[in-house]
Coordinates of C-alpha atoms in Angstrom, one line a residue:
Chain M
M13 CA 79.4 -102.4 136.7
N14 CA 81.7 -99.8 135.7
G15 CA 78.7 -96.9 136.2
L16 CA 78.1 -98.4 139.6
I17 CA 81.8 -98.1 140.3
Q18 CA 81.9 -94.8 139.1
T19 CA 78.9 -93.9 141.6
L20 CA 80.3 -95.4 144.2
S21 CA 83.5 -93.6 143.9
D22 CA 81.6 -90.0 143.3
I23 CA 79.8 -90.4 146.8
L24 CA 83.7 -91.4 148.5
N25 CA 85.3 -88.2 147.4
N26 CA 82.6 -85.7 146.4
Y27 CA 80.2 -86.0 149.5
G28 CA 81.2 -85.7 153.5
L29 CA 81.3 -83.8 156.4
R30 CA 81.4 -79.8 156.3
Q31 CA 84.6 -79.2 157.8
E32 CA 83.6 -76.2 158.7
F33 CA 80.2 -77.7 160.6
A34 CA 82.3 -80.6 162.2
I35 CA 84.7 -77.7 163.7
R36 CA 81.6 -75.8 164.8
A37 CA 80.1 -78.6 166.0
C38 CA 83.2 -79.8 168.4
F39 CA 84.0 -76.2 169.2
Y40 CA 80.3 -75.8 170.8
S41 CA 80.1 -79.3 171.8
L42 CA 83.5 -78.3 174.1
A43 CA 82.3 -75.0 174.9
V44 CA 78.6 -76.4 176.5
L45 CA 80.5 -79.2 178.2
A46 CA 83.0 -76.8 179.8
C47 CA 80.3 -75.1 181.3
I48 CA 78.2 -78.0 182.3
F49 CA 81.3 -78.9 184.6
G50 CA 82.1 -76.0 186.0
L51 CA 78.7 -76.2 187.1
G52 CA 79.5 -79.1 188.4
V53 CA 82.6 -77.5 190.5
V54 CA 80.5 -75.3 192.4
T55 CA 77.5 -77.2 192.7
L56 CA 78.2 -80.7 193.6
R57 CA 78.1 -81.8 197.0
N58 CA 81.1 -84.6 196.7
I59 CA 84.6 -82.6 197.1
F60 CA 86.1 -85.6 195.0
H61 CA 83.9 -85.1 192.3
C62 CA 84.0 -81.4 192.4
A63 CA 88.1 -81.6 191.5
I64 CA 87.0 -84.5 188.8
S65 CA 84.6 -82.0 187.6
L66 CA 87.7 -79.1 187.4
A67 CA 89.6 -81.6 185.9
M68 CA 87.0 -81.8 182.9
T69 CA 86.2 -78.2 182.6
L70 CA 90.3 -77.8 181.9
F71 CA 90.2 -80.9 179.4
C72 CA 87.4 -79.0 177.3
I73 CA 89.0 -75.4 177.2
A74 CA 92.1 -77.1 176.2
G75 CA 90.2 -79.0 173.3
I76 CA 88.8 -75.2 172.5
Y77 CA 92.6 -74.0 172.3
L78 CA 93.0 -76.6 170.1
F79 CA 89.9 -75.7 167.7
L80 CA 91.9 -71.8 168.3
N81 CA 94.9 -73.4 166.8
A82 CA 96.5 -73.0 170.0
E83 CA 97.9 -76.1 169.9
F84 CA 101.2 -75.2 172.5
L85 CA 98.7 -73.8 174.6
A86 CA 96.5 -76.8 174.6
A87 CA 99.1 -79.0 175.8
V88 CA 100.3 -76.4 178.6
Q89 CA 97.0 -76.4 179.9
V90 CA 96.8 -80.0 180.3
L91 CA 100.1 -80.5 181.2
I92 CA 100.0 -77.8 184.5
Y93 CA 96.3 -77.7 185.1
V94 CA 94.9 -81.3 185.3
G95 CA 98.6 -82.8 185.1
A96 CA 99.9 -81.1 188.2
I97 CA 96.8 -78.6 189.7
V98 CA 94.0 -80.8 189.9
T99 CA 96.7 -83.9 190.8
L100 CA 97.4 -81.6 193.9
F101 CA 94.1 -80.9 194.8
L102 CA 93.2 -84.6 194.9
F103 CA 96.3 -85.2 196.5
A104 CA 94.8 -83.1 199.4
I105 CA 91.1 -84.2 199.3
M106 CA 92.8 -88.1 199.7
L107 CA 94.8 -87.6 202.5
T108 CA 91.2 -85.2 204.1
A109 CA 88.3 -86.7 202.6
K110 CA 86.7 -90.2 203.2
I111 CA 83.7 -91.8 201.1
G112 CA 81.7 -91.8 204.3
D113 CA 82.3 -88.0 205.4
R114 CA 79.2 -86.3 205.5
S115 CA 78.9 -84.1 202.3
I116 CA 79.7 -80.7 201.9
R117 CA 77.4 -77.7 201.7
Q118 CA 78.3 -75.4 198.8
T119 CA 76.4 -72.5 200.1
N120 CA 76.7 -70.1 202.8
K121 CA 75.0 -67.0 204.8
Q122 CA 77.4 -65.1 201.8
V123 CA 75.6 -66.4 198.8
L124 CA 73.6 -63.2 197.6
A125 CA 77.7 -61.3 198.2
S126 CA 79.0 -63.7 196.5
L127 CA 76.6 -63.5 193.7
A128 CA 76.9 -59.5 193.4
V129 CA 80.6 -59.8 193.1
S130 CA 80.4 -62.9 190.8
A131 CA 77.9 -60.3 188.2
A132 CA 80.0 -57.4 188.7
I133 CA 82.9 -59.5 187.6
L134 CA 80.8 -61.0 184.5
S135 CA 79.7 -57.5 183.4
L136 CA 83.3 -55.8 183.6
F137 CA 84.0 -59.2 181.4
V138 CA 80.9 -58.8 178.7
S139 CA 81.9 -54.7 178.4
I140 CA 85.3 -55.5 177.5
I141 CA 84.5 -58.3 175.2
I142 CA 81.9 -56.6 173.0
G143 CA 84.1 -53.4 173.6
S144 CA 87.2 -54.4 172.2
P145 CA 87.5 -54.3 168.2
W146 CA 88.1 -57.7 167.1
K147 CA 90.0 -58.2 163.8
K148 CA 88.6 -61.0 161.7
A149 CA 90.8 -63.8 161.9
A150 CA 92.3 -65.0 158.4
A151 CA 90.7 -68.0 157.8
D152 CA 94.8 -69.5 156.6
D153 CA 96.9 -70.3 159.3
T154 CA 98.7 -66.9 159.6
L155 CA 98.0 -66.3 163.1
R156 CA 99.2 -69.5 164.0
L157 CA 102.2 -69.1 166.4
G158 CA 105.2 -71.2 166.7
I159 CA 106.5 -72.8 169.2
G160 CA 110.3 -71.1 168.2
E161 CA 108.4 -67.6 168.2
L162 CA 107.1 -67.9 171.7
G163 CA 110.5 -69.2 173.1
K164 CA 112.1 -66.2 171.5
A165 CA 109.5 -63.9 173.0
L166 CA 109.5 -65.3 176.3
M167 CA 113.2 -64.9 176.5
S168 CA 113.2 -61.4 174.7
V169 CA 110.0 -59.2 175.0
Y170 CA 108.7 -60.6 178.1
A171 CA 111.8 -61.8 179.9
L172 CA 111.1 -59.6 183.1
P173 CA 107.6 -60.7 183.3
F174 CA 109.0 -64.2 183.0
E175 CA 111.6 -64.0 185.3
A176 CA 108.8 -62.3 187.7
I177 CA 106.7 -65.0 187.6
S178 CA 109.7 -67.6 188.4
L179 CA 110.5 -65.2 191.7
I180 CA 107.1 -65.8 192.8
L181 CA 107.2 -69.0 192.4
L182 CA 110.3 -69.9 194.3
A183 CA 108.9 -67.8 197.1
A184 CA 106.1 -69.7 197.0
L185 CA 108.3 -72.9 197.1
V186 CA 110.3 -71.6 200.1
G187 CA 107.5 -70.2 202.1
A188 CA 105.7 -74.0 202.0
I189 CA 109.3 -75.2 202.9
V190 CA 109.7 -72.7 205.8
I191 CA 105.8 -73.3 207.1
G192 CA 106.1 -76.7 206.5
K193 CA 109.1 -77.0 209.5
A194 CA 107.3 -74.7 211.7
G195 CA 105.4 -77.7 212.7
K196 CA 107.9 -79.9 213.7
Chain H
M12 CA 85.6 -77.4 152.5
I13 CA 84.2 -80.8 152.4
I14 CA 86.2 -83.7 154.3
P15 CA 85.2 -86.8 151.7
V16 CA 84.1 -89.4 152.6
L17 CA 86.9 -91.5 151.8
T18 CA 89.2 -89.8 153.9
L19 CA 86.7 -90.3 157.2
I20 CA 86.8 -94.3 156.2
I21 CA 90.4 -93.8 156.3
M22 CA 90.5 -92.4 159.6
L23 CA 88.5 -94.8 161.3
I24 CA 90.3 -97.5 159.4
V25 CA 93.5 -96.4 161.0
G26 CA 91.9 -95.8 164.4
A27 CA 90.7 -99.3 164.5
V28 CA 94.5 -100.7 163.1
V29 CA 95.7 -98.6 165.9
L30 CA 93.6 -99.9 168.6
G31 CA 94.4 -103.3 167.4
F32 CA 98.0 -103.2 167.9
I33 CA 97.4 -101.8 171.2
A34 CA 95.4 -104.6 172.2
V35 CA 97.4 -107.3 170.7
S36 CA 100.5 -105.7 171.8
A37 CA 99.4 -105.8 175.4
M38 CA 98.8 -109.4 174.6
F39 CA 101.9 -110.4 173.3
L40 CA 103.8 -108.1 176.2
I41 CA 101.6 -110.1 178.8
W42 CA 102.9 -113.5 177.5
W43 CA 106.3 -112.3 177.1
E44 CA 106.7 -111.0 180.8
R45 CA 105.4 -114.5 181.9
K46 CA 108.4 -116.3 180.0
V47 CA 110.9 -113.8 180.7
S48 CA 110.4 -114.1 184.1
A49 CA 109.8 -117.7 184.4
H50 CA 113.1 -118.2 182.6
I51 CA 115.1 -115.6 184.9
Q52 CA 113.5 -118.3 187.6
T53 CA 114.6 -121.4 185.8
R54 CA 110.8 -122.4 185.3
Y55 CA 109.1 -122.6 181.7
G56 CA 106.2 -120.7 182.4
P57 CA 103.0 -121.0 180.3
M58 CA 103.0 -124.2 178.1
R59 CA 99.8 -125.3 177.3
V60 CA 98.1 -123.1 175.1
G61 CA 99.2 -123.3 172.1
W62 CA 102.8 -123.2 170.9
H63 CA 105.0 -122.8 174.4
G64 CA 102.0 -120.9 175.8
A65 CA 101.3 -118.4 173.2
L66 CA 98.1 -118.3 173.2
Q67 CA 97.5 -118.1 177.0
S68 CA 97.2 -114.3 176.8
V69 CA 94.2 -115.1 174.3
A70 CA 92.5 -117.4 177.0
D71 CA 93.1 -115.2 179.3
V72 CA 91.1 -112.1 177.6
I73 CA 88.4 -114.7 177.0
K74 CA 88.2 -115.6 181.0
L75 CA 88.3 -111.7 182.1
L76 CA 85.4 -110.9 179.0
L77 CA 83.1 -113.9 180.6
K78 CA 84.1 -112.9 184.3
E79 CA 81.3 -111.0 186.4
N80 CA 81.8 -107.4 186.8
I81 CA 81.3 -107.2 190.7
T82 CA 80.7 -103.6 191.9
P83 CA 81.6 -103.5 195.9
S84 CA 78.4 -102.1 197.5
G85 CA 80.4 -99.0 199.4
V86 CA 82.5 -97.8 196.3
D87 CA 81.8 -93.8 195.4
R88 CA 79.9 -95.0 191.8
L89 CA 81.1 -92.0 189.4
S90 CA 85.1 -92.8 190.4
W91 CA 84.9 -96.5 190.1
W92 CA 83.4 -96.3 186.9
L93 CA 85.7 -93.3 185.3
A94 CA 88.9 -94.9 186.5
P95 CA 89.4 -97.5 183.8
F96 CA 88.8 -95.2 181.5
F97 CA 91.2 -93.0 182.7
A98 CA 93.6 -95.4 182.8
V99 CA 93.4 -96.5 179.4
V100 CA 92.7 -93.4 177.0
P101 CA 95.3 -90.8 177.4
V102 CA 98.1 -93.9 177.1
V103 CA 96.0 -95.0 173.7
M104 CA 95.2 -91.0 172.7
V105 CA 99.6 -90.9 172.6
F106 CA 100.0 -93.2 169.7
V107 CA 98.8 -90.3 167.6
C108 CA 102.3 -89.0 167.3
I109 CA 104.5 -91.9 168.0
P110 CA 106.7 -92.7 164.7
F111 CA 106.5 -96.2 163.8
G112 CA 108.9 -95.6 160.6
N113 CA 107.6 -96.0 157.1
I114 CA 106.7 -98.9 155.1
F115 CA 106.4 -98.5 150.9
G116 CA 107.2 -95.2 151.3
I117 CA 104.1 -94.5 153.7
E118 CA 104.6 -92.8 157.1
L119 CA 103.6 -94.7 159.9
I120 CA 102.6 -91.7 162.3
A121 CA 99.0 -91.1 162.8
R122 CA 100.1 -87.2 162.9
D123 CA 103.3 -85.1 163.5
L124 CA 101.8 -82.9 165.4
N125 CA 104.4 -80.0 165.3
I126 CA 104.2 -80.0 169.6
G127 CA 104.7 -83.8 169.6
I128 CA 106.3 -84.3 172.4
L129 CA 105.0 -81.9 174.5
Y130 CA 101.5 -83.4 173.6
I131 CA 103.1 -86.9 175.3
M132 CA 104.4 -85.3 178.1
A133 CA 100.5 -83.9 178.8
L134 CA 99.0 -86.9 178.3
T135 CA 101.3 -89.3 180.3
S136 CA 100.7 -86.4 183.1
I137 CA 96.6 -86.9 183.5
C138 CA 97.3 -90.9 183.6
V139 CA 97.6 -90.3 187.4
L140 CA 94.0 -89.4 187.7
G141 CA 92.9 -92.8 187.0
I142 CA 95.1 -94.2 189.7
F143 CA 93.9 -91.6 192.4
M144 CA 90.0 -92.3 191.6
A145 CA 90.2 -96.0 191.5
G146 CA 92.5 -95.6 194.8
W147 CA 89.9 -93.0 196.6
G148 CA 86.6 -94.8 195.1
S149 CA 87.4 -98.1 195.6
N150 CA 86.5 -97.1 199.7
N151 CA 89.2 -99.6 201.0
K152 CA 92.3 -98.9 203.0
Y153 CA 95.0 -100.9 200.8
S154 CA 93.5 -99.0 197.5
L155 CA 93.8 -95.7 199.3
L156 CA 97.5 -96.0 200.3
G157 CA 98.3 -97.6 196.9
G158 CA 96.7 -94.2 195.0
M159 CA 98.5 -92.3 197.3
R160 CA 101.9 -93.9 196.9
S161 CA 101.6 -93.8 193.4
A162 CA 100.1 -90.2 192.6
A163 CA 103.4 -89.3 194.9
Q164 CA 105.8 -91.3 193.1
I165 CA 104.5 -90.4 189.7
V166 CA 104.5 -86.5 190.3
S167 CA 108.2 -86.8 191.6
Y168 CA 109.6 -88.7 188.7
E169 CA 107.8 -87.2 186.3
I170 CA 110.0 -84.4 186.7
P171 CA 113.7 -86.0 186.0
L172 CA 111.3 -87.6 182.9
V173 CA 110.4 -84.2 181.7
L174 CA 114.4 -83.0 181.8
A175 CA 115.6 -86.0 180.3
M176 CA 112.6 -85.7 177.6
V177 CA 114.0 -81.9 176.9
T178 CA 117.7 -82.5 176.7
A179 CA 116.8 -84.6 173.7
V180 CA 114.4 -82.0 172.7
M181 CA 117.4 -79.5 173.0
F182 CA 119.8 -81.6 170.5
A183 CA 117.0 -81.9 168.0
G184 CA 115.9 -78.5 168.2
S185 CA 112.1 -79.7 167.2
L186 CA 109.6 -81.0 169.2
S187 CA 108.1 -82.7 166.6
M188 CA 108.7 -86.9 166.9
Q189 CA 109.9 -87.4 162.8
K190 CA 112.2 -84.4 163.3
I191 CA 113.7 -85.7 166.5
V192 CA 114.4 -89.0 164.4
E193 CA 115.7 -87.6 161.3
A194 CA 118.1 -85.2 164.1
Q195 CA 119.7 -88.7 164.8
K196 CA 120.7 -89.9 161.1
G197 CA 123.9 -89.5 161.7
L198 CA 124.6 -90.9 165.2
W199 CA 122.2 -92.1 167.8
F200 CA 122.0 -89.1 170.9
V201 CA 122.4 -92.2 172.8
F202 CA 126.3 -91.9 171.9
Q203 CA 126.8 -88.7 173.0
P204 CA 128.3 -89.0 176.5
N205 CA 125.5 -85.8 177.8
M206 CA 123.2 -87.8 176.6
A207 CA 124.0 -91.2 177.4
I208 CA 123.1 -89.8 181.4
A209 CA 119.7 -88.6 179.9
F210 CA 119.0 -91.8 178.5
A211 CA 119.9 -93.5 182.0
I212 CA 117.5 -91.0 183.9
F213 CA 114.7 -91.4 181.1
I214 CA 114.6 -95.2 181.8
I215 CA 114.9 -95.1 185.6
A216 CA 112.3 -92.3 185.8
G217 CA 110.0 -94.2 183.3
T218 CA 110.4 -97.4 184.8
A219 CA 109.3 -95.6 188.1
E220 CA 106.5 -94.2 186.0
V221 CA 104.8 -97.1 184.7
N222 CA 104.8 -98.5 188.5
R223 CA 107.3 -101.6 187.9
T224 CA 109.8 -102.9 190.5
P225 CA 111.6 -101.8 191.8
F226 CA 109.5 -99.1 192.1
D227 CA 105.9 -101.0 192.3
I228 CA 105.1 -99.7 195.7
P229 CA 102.1 -98.6 194.9
E230 CA 101.1 -102.4 194.4
A231 CA 103.4 -104.3 196.1
E232 CA 101.4 -107.3 196.4
S233 CA 103.1 -108.6 200.1
E234 CA 101.8 -104.8 201.9
L235 CA 98.7 -103.7 199.6
V236 CA 97.3 -107.0 198.3
A237 CA 96.8 -105.0 194.6
G238 CA 97.1 -101.4 195.4
F239 CA 94.8 -99.1 193.7
H240 CA 93.3 -101.9 191.8
T241 CA 92.4 -104.2 194.4
E242 CA 89.1 -104.2 194.2
Y243 CA 88.3 -104.5 190.4
S244 CA 87.8 -107.6 188.5
G245 CA 86.8 -108.6 185.2
M246 CA 87.0 -106.3 182.9
K247 CA 87.7 -103.8 184.3
F248 CA 91.0 -104.9 186.2
A249 CA 91.6 -106.0 182.5
M250 CA 91.5 -102.5 181.8
F251 CA 93.9 -101.2 184.3
F252 CA 96.1 -104.1 182.9
L253 CA 95.8 -102.9 179.5
G254 CA 96.8 -99.2 180.4
E255 CA 99.8 -100.6 182.2
Y256 CA 101.2 -102.9 179.4
T257 CA 100.8 -100.3 176.9
N258 CA 102.3 -97.8 179.2
M259 CA 105.4 -99.8 179.0
F260 CA 105.2 -99.6 175.5
V261 CA 104.8 -96.2 174.8
I262 CA 107.9 -95.0 177.5
S263 CA 109.8 -97.5 175.8
A264 CA 109.0 -96.1 172.4
L265 CA 109.7 -93.2 173.7
A266 CA 112.8 -93.6 174.7
A267 CA 113.6 -95.3 171.2
T268 CA 112.7 -92.4 169.4
L269 CA 114.4 -90.2 171.4
F270 CA 117.5 -91.7 172.2
L271 CA 118.0 -94.6 170.4
G272 CA 117.2 -93.2 166.6
G273 CA 113.5 -94.2 166.0
W274 CA 113.1 -96.2 163.0
S275 CA 116.5 -95.5 161.5
G276 CA 118.8 -98.0 161.2
P277 CA 120.8 -100.0 158.5
F278 CA 119.6 -103.0 156.5
L279 CA 115.9 -103.6 157.7
P280 CA 112.9 -101.8 156.8
P281 CA 112.6 -98.8 159.7
V282 CA 109.4 -100.3 161.2
I283 CA 111.2 -103.3 162.2
W284 CA 113.9 -101.6 163.6
F285 CA 111.6 -99.6 165.7
L286 CA 109.7 -102.8 167.1
I287 CA 113.1 -104.2 167.6
K288 CA 114.3 -101.3 169.7
T289 CA 110.9 -100.7 171.6
Y290 CA 110.5 -104.3 172.5
G291 CA 114.3 -104.9 173.5
L292 CA 113.9 -101.6 176.1
V293 CA 110.7 -103.3 177.3
T294 CA 112.5 -106.7 177.6
F295 CA 115.2 -104.6 179.5
M296 CA 112.9 -103.4 182.1
M297 CA 111.1 -107.0 182.5
W298 CA 114.7 -108.0 183.0
I299 CA 115.0 -105.3 185.9
R300 CA 111.7 -106.2 187.1
W301 CA 112.2 -109.8 187.9
T302 CA 116.5 -109.4 189.2
L303 CA 116.4 -106.5 191.8
P304 CA 113.8 -106.1 194.8
R305 CA 111.5 -103.7 195.6
V306 CA 112.9 -100.5 197.6
R307 CA 111.2 -98.6 200.3
V308 CA 109.0 -95.6 199.9
D309 CA 111.5 -92.9 201.8
Q310 CA 114.2 -94.9 199.5
L311 CA 112.3 -94.1 196.3
M312 CA 111.2 -90.3 197.2
G313 CA 114.6 -89.3 198.5
F314 CA 115.8 -91.2 195.4
A315 CA 114.0 -89.1 193.2
W316 CA 114.2 -85.7 195.0
K317 CA 118.0 -86.5 195.8
V318 CA 119.5 -88.0 193.3
L319 CA 117.6 -87.8 190.2
T320 CA 116.3 -84.4 189.7
P321 CA 119.5 -82.4 191.1
V322 CA 121.6 -84.7 188.2
S323 CA 118.9 -84.2 185.5
F324 CA 119.0 -80.5 186.1
A325 CA 122.8 -80.6 186.1
N326 CA 122.8 -82.5 182.9
L327 CA 120.4 -80.4 181.5
I328 CA 123.0 -77.2 182.0
V329 CA 125.8 -79.0 180.5
A330 CA 123.7 -79.9 177.6
G331 CA 123.0 -76.1 177.0
W332 CA 126.3 -75.6 177.3
I333 CA 127.4 -77.8 174.7
L334 CA 124.9 -76.7 172.3
M335 CA 126.0 -72.7 172.9
K336 CA 129.9 -73.5 172.6

């Protein structure tokens, strides 16, 4: 009986899931899902489904951020991109599209030109990724950036870009109101 | 590094306990709402199943489980099937960092994330996707109108809601839920004049966020049948119901944590304090629902943008000034 309990506790404490394996599995499945949903955005024929697919892609990317120790970025990604931008897309689609509507074609005559442009951008990214000297990330949490440091950086070193972005957003807001008023 | 089987089993048990709590809490809240509304209208409410109808919700759940799951022929299948999950899953995920206090020295919080409150904001902001999918996917005028109204309302009221949360975060100096509770050990935030305003804004915006009267225009039954879930039946309808009542619990739990000191309190164990505060706030929201009439759409949006948002911004600035002083 004692032997049985001993074996059982041995199994419970010493066997299990390898953490690295679990992290890798989650990371790669998220990456693959992000690609699949990303393809869905540009190939699905129902515009509402495209928007849902976009939301799922952004979710998967937020998940990848989580595995890269960037929790703040992940939360902000979901809050802004899924919670605000995709919501806005869906709102616009609901105002204009109905289920009975003819499904849209995602391709037109410019497919070859756009393919060339995309290939050019892809090769640019790939060359940058290959060319940059990647530092081997430390295994512990030394890379984890606290929210406090991030806030301080935004308010001191990066104050100018921060203010510039808020100015652009304000301009967009005022512009939207002016365009909206013009119709009346 | 290896995650032992024991840890995995504990993780599963914690998950099951949280899910069980959510289901029981939602069933209790549905029964409680019926009782509260009945007593406000000098009725008895459910009386037959169990003591004062306490088992009525169990009977209702069994009924909903056994009901036929009807899919109307004109629906958009993908959105139709996904919508109930989008209505429930984010709300369940919020429970990861709700601090229930501690019992026998064990902290009752699944994971005290250092971005706690931001995580909750992010998840509550995606509940609206489920409402969109249900509203558009049902291929029904009433559902579509309900979905549109709901989206406009939730997006508008999210701004004052988040600004009120930010005021509490500024006073606590941390995003972690446990640290916010600990910051209120001496004095609950709600007793400071500045935070009292934030608390009022939070409760108003929170009521709007969970689509309850006086802000229930997305499912105004006299205008829109049942709003975005008109076409749903059986278990899918029950999922929306579960999501709605759990959302109410979450908003009250957040209000209790951010402004009423969370699980801290004298004499009674922390868990009891947390539950008293949370269910007290839920009861308050029910009281409002059965007392006030529904507002009009334009009044609702005007109130959010012309009153609530400027007031919460001004409040935030004053809070910053107090902290900098």
